[in-house]
Short mmCIF file of C-alpha atoms and ligand atoms in Angstrom, two decimals:
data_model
loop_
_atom_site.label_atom_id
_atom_site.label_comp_id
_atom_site.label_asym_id
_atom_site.label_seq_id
_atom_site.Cartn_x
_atom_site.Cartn_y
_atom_site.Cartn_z
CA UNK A 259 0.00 0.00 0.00
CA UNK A 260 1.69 3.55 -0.88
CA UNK A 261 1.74 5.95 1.69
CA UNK A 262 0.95 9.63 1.05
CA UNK A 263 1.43 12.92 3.68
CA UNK A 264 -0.89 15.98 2.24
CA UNK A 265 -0.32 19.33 4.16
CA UNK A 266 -3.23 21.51 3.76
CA UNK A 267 -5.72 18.14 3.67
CA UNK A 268 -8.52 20.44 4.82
CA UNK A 269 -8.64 22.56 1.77
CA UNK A 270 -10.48 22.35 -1.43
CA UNK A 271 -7.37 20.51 -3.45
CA UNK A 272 -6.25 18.62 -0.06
CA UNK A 273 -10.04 17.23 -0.29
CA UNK A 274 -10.22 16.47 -3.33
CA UNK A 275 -6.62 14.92 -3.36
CA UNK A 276 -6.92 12.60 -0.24
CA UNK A 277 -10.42 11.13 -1.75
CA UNK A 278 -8.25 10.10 -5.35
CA UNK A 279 -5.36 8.89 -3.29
CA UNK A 280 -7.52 6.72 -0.94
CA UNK A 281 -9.74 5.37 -4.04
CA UNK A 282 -6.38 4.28 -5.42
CA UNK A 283 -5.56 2.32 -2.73
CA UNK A 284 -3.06 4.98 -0.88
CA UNK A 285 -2.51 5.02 3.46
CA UNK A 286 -3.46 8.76 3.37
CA UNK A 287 -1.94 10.77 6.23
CA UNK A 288 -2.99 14.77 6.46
CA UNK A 289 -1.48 17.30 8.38
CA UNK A 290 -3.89 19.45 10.26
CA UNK A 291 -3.17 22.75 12.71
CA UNK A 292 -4.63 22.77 16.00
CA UNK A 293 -6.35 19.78 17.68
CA UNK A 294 -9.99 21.94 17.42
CA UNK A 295 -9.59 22.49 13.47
CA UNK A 296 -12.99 22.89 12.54
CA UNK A 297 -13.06 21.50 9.83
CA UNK A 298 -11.40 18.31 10.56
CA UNK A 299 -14.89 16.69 10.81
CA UNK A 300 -15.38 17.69 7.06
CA UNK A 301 -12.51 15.77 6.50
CA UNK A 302 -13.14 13.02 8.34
CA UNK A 303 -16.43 12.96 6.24
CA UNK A 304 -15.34 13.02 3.07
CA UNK A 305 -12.24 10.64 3.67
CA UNK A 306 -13.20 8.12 6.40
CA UNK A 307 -10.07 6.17 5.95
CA UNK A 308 -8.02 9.39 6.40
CA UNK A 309 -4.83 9.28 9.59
CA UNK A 310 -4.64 12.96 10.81
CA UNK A 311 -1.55 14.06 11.84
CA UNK A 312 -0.87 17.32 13.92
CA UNK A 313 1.61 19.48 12.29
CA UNK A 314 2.46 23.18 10.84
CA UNK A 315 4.14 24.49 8.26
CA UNK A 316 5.33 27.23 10.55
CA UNK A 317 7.42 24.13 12.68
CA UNK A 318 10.04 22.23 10.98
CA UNK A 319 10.03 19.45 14.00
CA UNK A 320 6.11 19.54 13.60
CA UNK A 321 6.90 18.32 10.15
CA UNK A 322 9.70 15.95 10.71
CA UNK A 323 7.52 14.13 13.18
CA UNK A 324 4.79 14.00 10.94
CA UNK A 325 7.05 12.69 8.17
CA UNK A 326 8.48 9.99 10.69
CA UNK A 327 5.33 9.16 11.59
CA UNK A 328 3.43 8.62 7.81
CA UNK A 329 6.81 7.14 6.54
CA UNK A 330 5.30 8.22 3.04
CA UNK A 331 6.36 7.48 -0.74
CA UNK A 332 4.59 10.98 -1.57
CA UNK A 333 4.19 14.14 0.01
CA UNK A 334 2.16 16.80 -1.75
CA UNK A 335 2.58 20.26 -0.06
CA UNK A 336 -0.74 22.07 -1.11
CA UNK A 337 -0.66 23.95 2.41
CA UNK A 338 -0.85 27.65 2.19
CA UNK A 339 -2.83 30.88 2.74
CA UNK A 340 -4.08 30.75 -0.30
CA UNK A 341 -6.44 33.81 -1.11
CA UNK A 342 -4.58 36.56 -2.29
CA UNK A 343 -6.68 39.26 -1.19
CA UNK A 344 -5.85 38.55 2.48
CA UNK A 345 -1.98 38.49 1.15
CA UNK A 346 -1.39 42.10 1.17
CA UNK A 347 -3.28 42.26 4.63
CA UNK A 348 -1.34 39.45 6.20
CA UNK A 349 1.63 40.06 4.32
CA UNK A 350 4.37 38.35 6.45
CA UNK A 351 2.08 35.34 7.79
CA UNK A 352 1.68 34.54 3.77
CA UNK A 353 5.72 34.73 3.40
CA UNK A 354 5.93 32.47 6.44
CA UNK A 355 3.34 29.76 5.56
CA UNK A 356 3.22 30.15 1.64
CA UNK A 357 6.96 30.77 1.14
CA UNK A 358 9.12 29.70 3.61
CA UNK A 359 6.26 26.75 4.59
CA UNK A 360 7.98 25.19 1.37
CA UNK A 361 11.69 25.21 2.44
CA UNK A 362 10.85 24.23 5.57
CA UNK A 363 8.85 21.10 4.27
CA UNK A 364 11.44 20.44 1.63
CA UNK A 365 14.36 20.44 4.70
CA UNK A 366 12.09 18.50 6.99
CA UNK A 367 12.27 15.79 4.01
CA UNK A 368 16.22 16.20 3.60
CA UNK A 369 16.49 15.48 7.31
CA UNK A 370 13.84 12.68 7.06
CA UNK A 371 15.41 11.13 4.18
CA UNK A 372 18.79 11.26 5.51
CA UNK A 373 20.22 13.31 2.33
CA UNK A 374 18.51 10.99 0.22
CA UNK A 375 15.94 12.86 -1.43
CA UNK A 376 15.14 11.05 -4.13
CA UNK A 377 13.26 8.12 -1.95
CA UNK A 378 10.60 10.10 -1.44
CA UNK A 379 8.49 11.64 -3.74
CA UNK A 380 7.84 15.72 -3.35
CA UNK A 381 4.69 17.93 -4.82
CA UNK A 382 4.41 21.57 -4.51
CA UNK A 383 1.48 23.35 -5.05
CA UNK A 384 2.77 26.67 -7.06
CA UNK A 385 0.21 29.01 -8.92
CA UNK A 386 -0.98 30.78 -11.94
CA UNK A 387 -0.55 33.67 -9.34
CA UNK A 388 3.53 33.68 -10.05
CA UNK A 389 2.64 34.69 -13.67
CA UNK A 390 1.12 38.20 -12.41
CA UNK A 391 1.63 40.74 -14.97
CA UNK A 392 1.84 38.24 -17.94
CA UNK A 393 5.45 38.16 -20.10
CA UNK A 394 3.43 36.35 -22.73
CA UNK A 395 0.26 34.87 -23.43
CA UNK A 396 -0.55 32.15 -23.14
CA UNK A 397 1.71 31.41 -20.08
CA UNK A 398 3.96 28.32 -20.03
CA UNK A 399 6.45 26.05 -18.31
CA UNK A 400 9.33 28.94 -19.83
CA UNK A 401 7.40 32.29 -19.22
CA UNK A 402 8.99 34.54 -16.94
CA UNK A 403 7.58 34.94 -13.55
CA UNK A 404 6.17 38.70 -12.66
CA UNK A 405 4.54 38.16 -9.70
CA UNK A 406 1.46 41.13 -8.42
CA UNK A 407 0.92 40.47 -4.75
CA UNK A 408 2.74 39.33 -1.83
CA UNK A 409 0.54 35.55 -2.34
CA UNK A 410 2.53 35.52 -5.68
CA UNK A 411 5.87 36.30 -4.36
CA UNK A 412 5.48 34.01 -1.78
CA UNK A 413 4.72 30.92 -4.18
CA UNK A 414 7.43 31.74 -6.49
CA UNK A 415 9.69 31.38 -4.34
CA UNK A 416 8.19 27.92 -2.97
CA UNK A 417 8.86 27.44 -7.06
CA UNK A 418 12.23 27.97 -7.14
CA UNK A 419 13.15 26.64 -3.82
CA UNK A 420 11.33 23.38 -4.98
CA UNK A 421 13.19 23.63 -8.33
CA UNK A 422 16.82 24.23 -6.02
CA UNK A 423 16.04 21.06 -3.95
CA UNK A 424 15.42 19.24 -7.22
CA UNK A 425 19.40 20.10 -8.75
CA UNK A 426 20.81 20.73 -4.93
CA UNK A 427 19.70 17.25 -3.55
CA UNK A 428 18.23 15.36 -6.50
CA UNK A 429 15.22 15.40 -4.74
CA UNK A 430 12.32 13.87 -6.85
CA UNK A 431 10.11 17.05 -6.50
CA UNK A 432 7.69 18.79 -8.63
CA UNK A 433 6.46 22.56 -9.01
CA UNK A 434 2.65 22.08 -10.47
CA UNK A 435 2.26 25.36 -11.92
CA UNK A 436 -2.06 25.29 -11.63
CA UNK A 437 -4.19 28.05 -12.91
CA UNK A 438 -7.55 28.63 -11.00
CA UNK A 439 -9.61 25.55 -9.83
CA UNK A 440 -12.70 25.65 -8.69
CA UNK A 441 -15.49 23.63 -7.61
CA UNK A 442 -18.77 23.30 -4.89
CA UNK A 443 -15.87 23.10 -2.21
CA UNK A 444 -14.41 26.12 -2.89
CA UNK A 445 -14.20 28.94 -0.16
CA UNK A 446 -16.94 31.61 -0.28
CA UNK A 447 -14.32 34.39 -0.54
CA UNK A 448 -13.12 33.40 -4.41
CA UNK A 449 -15.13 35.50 -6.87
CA UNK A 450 -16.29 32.32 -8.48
CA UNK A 451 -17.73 30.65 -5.32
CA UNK A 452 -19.44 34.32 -3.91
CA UNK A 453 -20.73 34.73 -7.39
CA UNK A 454 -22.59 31.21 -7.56
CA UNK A 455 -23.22 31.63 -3.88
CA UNK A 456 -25.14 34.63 -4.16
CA UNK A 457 -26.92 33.78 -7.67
CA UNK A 458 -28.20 30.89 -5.62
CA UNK A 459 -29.36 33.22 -2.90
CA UNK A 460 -30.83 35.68 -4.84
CA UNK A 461 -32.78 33.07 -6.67
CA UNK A 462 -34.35 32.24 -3.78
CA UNK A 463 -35.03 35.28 -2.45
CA UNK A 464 -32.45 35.60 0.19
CA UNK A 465 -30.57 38.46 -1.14
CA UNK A 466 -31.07 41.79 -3.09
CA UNK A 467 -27.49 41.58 -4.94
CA UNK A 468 -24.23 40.96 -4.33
CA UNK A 469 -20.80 43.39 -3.99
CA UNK A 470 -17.91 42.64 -6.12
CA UNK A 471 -14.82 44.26 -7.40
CA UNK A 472 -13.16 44.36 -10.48
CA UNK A 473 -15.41 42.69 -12.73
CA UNK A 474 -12.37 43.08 -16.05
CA UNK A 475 -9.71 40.46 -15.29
CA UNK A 476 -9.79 37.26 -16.85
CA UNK A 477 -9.01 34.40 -15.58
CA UNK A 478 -7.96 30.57 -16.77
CA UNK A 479 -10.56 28.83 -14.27
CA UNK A 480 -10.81 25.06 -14.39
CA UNK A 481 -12.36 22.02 -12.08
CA UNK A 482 -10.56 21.17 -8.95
CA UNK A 483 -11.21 17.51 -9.49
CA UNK A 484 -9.56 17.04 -12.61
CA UNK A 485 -6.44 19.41 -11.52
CA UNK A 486 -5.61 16.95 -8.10
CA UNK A 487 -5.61 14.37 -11.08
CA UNK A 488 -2.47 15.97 -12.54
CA UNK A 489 -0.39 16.37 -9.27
CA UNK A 490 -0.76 12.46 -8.82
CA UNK A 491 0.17 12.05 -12.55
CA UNK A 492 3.16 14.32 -12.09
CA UNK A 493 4.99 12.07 -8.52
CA UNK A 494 4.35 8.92 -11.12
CA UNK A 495 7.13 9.85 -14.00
CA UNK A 496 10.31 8.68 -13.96
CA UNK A 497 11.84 12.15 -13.45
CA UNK A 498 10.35 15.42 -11.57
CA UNK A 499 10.00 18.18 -13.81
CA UNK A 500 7.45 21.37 -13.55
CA UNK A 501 4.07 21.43 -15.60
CA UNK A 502 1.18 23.79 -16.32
CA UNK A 503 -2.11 23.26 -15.86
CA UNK A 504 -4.82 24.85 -17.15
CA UNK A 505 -7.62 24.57 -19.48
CA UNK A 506 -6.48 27.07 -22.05
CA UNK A 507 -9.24 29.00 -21.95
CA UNK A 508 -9.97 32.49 -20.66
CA UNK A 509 -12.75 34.16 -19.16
CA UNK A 510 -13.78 37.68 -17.50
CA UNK A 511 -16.03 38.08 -14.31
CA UNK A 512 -18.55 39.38 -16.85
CA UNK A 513 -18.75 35.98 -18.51
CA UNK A 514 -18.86 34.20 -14.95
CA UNK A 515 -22.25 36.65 -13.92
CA UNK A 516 -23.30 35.63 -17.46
CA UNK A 517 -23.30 32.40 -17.24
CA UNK A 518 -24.32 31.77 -13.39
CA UNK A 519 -26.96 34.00 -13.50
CA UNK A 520 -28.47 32.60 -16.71
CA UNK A 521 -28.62 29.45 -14.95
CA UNK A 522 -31.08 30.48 -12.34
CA UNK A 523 -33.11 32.65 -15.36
CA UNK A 524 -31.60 36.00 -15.10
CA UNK A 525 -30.16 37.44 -18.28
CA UNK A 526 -29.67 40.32 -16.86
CA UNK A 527 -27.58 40.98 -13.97
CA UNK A 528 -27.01 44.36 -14.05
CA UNK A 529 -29.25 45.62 -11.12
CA UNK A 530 -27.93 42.74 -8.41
CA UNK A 531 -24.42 43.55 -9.06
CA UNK A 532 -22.71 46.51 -7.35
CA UNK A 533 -19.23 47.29 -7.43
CA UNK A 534 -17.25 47.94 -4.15
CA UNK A 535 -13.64 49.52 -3.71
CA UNK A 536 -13.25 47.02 -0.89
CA UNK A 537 -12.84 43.96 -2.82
CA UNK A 538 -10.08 46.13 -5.57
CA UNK A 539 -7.03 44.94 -5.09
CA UNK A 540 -3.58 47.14 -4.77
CA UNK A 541 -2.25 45.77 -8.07
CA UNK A 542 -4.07 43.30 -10.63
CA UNK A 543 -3.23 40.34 -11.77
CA UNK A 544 -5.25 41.32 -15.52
CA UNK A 545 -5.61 38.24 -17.59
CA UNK A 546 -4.51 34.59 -17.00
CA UNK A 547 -4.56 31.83 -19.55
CA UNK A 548 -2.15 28.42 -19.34
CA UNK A 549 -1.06 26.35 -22.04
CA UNK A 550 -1.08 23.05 -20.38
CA UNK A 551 0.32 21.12 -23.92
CA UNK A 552 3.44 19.73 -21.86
CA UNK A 553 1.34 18.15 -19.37
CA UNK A 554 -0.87 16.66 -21.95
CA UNK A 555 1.69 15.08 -24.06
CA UNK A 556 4.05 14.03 -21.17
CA UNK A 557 1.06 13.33 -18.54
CA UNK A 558 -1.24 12.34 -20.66
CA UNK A 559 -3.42 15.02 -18.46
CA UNK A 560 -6.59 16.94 -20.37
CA UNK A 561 -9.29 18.73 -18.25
CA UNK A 562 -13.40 17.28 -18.16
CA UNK A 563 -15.38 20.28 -17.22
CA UNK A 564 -15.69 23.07 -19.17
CA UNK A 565 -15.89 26.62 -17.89
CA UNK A 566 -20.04 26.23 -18.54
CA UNK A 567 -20.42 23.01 -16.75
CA UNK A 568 -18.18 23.98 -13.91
CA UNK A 569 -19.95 27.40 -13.16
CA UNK A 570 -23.46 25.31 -13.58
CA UNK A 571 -22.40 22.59 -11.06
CA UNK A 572 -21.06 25.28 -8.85
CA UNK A 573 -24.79 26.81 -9.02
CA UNK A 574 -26.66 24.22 -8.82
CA UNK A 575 -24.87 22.99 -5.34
CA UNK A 576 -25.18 26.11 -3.81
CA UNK A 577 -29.08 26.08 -4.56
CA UNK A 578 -29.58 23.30 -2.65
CA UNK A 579 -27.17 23.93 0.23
CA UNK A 580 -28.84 27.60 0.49
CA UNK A 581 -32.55 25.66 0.51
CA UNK A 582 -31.17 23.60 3.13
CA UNK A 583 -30.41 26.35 5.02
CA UNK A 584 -33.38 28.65 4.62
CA UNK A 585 -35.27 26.02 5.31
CA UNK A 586 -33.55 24.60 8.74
CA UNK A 587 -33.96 28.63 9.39
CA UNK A 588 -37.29 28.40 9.19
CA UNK A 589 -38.00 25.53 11.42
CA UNK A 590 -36.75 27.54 13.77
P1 LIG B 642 -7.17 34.70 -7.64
O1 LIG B 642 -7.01 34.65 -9.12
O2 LIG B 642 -6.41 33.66 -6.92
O3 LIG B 642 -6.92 36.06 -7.09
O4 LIG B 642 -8.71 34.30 -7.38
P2 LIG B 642 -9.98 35.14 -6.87
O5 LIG B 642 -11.16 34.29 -7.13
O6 LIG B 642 -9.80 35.64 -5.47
O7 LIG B 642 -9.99 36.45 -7.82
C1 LIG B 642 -10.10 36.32 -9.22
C2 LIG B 642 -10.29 37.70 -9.84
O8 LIG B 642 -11.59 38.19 -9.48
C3 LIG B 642 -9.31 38.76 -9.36
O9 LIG B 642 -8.88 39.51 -10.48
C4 LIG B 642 -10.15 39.66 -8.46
O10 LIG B 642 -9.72 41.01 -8.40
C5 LIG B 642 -11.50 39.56 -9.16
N1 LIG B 642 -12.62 39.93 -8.29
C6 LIG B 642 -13.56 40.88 -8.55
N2 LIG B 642 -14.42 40.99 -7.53
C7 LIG B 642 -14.02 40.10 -6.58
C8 LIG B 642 -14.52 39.78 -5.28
O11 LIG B 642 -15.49 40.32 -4.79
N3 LIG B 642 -13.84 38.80 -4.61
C9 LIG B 642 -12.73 38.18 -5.13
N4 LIG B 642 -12.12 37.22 -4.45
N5 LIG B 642 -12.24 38.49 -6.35
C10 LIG B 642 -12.88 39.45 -7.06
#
């Protein structure tokens, strides 16, 4: 039975990852912060064979006893604060967890291993977000990094310092360079998740409209489920190497309202969407759009949902946990 350690199990990805892992016969092990995580029992649901381990990225001796105790063949570090909006308000604690989170998992492993990195098999979560203020379009393996917030700084250099491990060590680890993945488990503060969140509430009458910010950038946005997919695909090659992954296809907040509204009837969405400076952002990141061709000639990787069926699904969940809701509301 291989044995896999995901940091950041309580996550969408981490989820979504530890589900695939345990369906192919894996001994998953997930490293959780603080013995009252809320959301451990979400885990627990969704993976009941799952071994939670107490750990933090923040604590390399947190991490070498975690590694010592899941002995695994794979570690995937998806373990981060990951929304960038909060980055430039919790600057430092993103450089601590994001960034240096990475080189101290990647030296916990070193230790672990005994200098022999290449026994165990390394993933690191890196982002679309490194891209920032695109070199080229559409981005790939080769284009230069020009990262917009301090989220983006801090996983480029989890990138590199994955990539230094990799010639320093011959560590068998892998940057997954992912573009935006969504899905029903998303968090509500991503624009994709408030927008179907909201659609679904005003729908049913909960809400008037909903508050966003700027509605221009585009973004590469593909399903979570088939993205966790690729980071297993990647630890199974014969040698570690960095891939896109993205769906090659671009679209604008516009086109998200579009399409989510439309689902629930409303072609037009003018009047329920306001725009607040709040949710601008000190500097953009304007348009995003991967080429993922390395990862499907090499991987053999190709996303399933399309932009459509992924903002649908992401609707039509959030109608019925929002019913749920209203109606346990009114029982009461
Ligand atoms: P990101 O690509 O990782 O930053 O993912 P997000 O879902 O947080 O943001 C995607 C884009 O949506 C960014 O360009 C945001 O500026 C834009 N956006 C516009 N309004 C909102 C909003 O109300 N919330 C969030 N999160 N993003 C918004």
């Amino acid at each position: 039975m291989p044995r896999a350690l995901i940091t950041g199990i309580t996550g969408q990805d981490g989820l979504y990852l530890g589900e695939l892992l345990a369906a192919k016969g894996y001994e998953v092990f997930g490293l959780v912060r603080g013995q009252s995580n809320p959301k451990i029992s979400t885990v627990e649901r969704i993976i009941p064979s799952i071994e939670l381990l107490e750990g933090d990225l923040r604590d390399l001796s947190s991490l070498i006893g975690a590694l010592e105790i899941a002995q695994p063949d794979e570690v995937y570090n998806l373990g981060a604060i990951s929304f960038v909006g909060l980055s430039w308000k919790q600057a430092e604690l993103t450089g601590d967890i994001t960034g240096m989170g990475v080189l101290r998992i990647l030296e916990a492993l070193r230790i672990h291993t005994q200098g022999d990195m290449s026994k165990v098999r390394f993933y690191q979560a890196s982002s679309s977000e490194m891209f920032g203020k695109v070199r080229e379009t559409p981005q790939r393996e080769s284009t230069p990094f020009h990262p917009r917030s301090p989220y983006g700084v801090a996983k480029t250099f989890g990138h590199y310092m994955t990539v230094n491990y990799r010639e320093s060590y011959d560590a068998f680890a892998c940057s997954g360079i992912l573009f935006n993945h969504e899905s029903e488990r998303r968090g509500h503060e991503f624009v994709t998740r408030k927008v179907t969140r909201a659609v679904a509430r005003i729908a049913l009458g909960l809400q008037a409209s909903v508050a966003l910010g700027n509605l221009d950038s585009r973004r590469d946005w593909g399903f979570a489920g088939d993205y966790v997919e690729a980071m297993w695909k990647m630890l199974q090659q014969d040698t570690p190497d960095d891939f896109v992954i993205a769906t090659g296809e671009t679209h604008s907040i516009g086109e998200l309202l579009d399409v989510a509204f439309s689902r629930v009837g409303i072609n037009d969405w003018s009047s329920k969407v306001t725009q607040d400076p709040r949710f601008f952002r000190p500097a953009e990141v304007d348009l995003l759009i991967g080429d993922a061709s390395k990862a499907a000639d090499e991987l053999g990787w190709k996303p399933t949902v399309t932009f459509e069926q992924l903002v649908h699904r992401m609707v039509d969940s959030d109608l019925k946990i929002e019913k749920i809701a209203a109606s346990r509301a009114s029982e009461d």
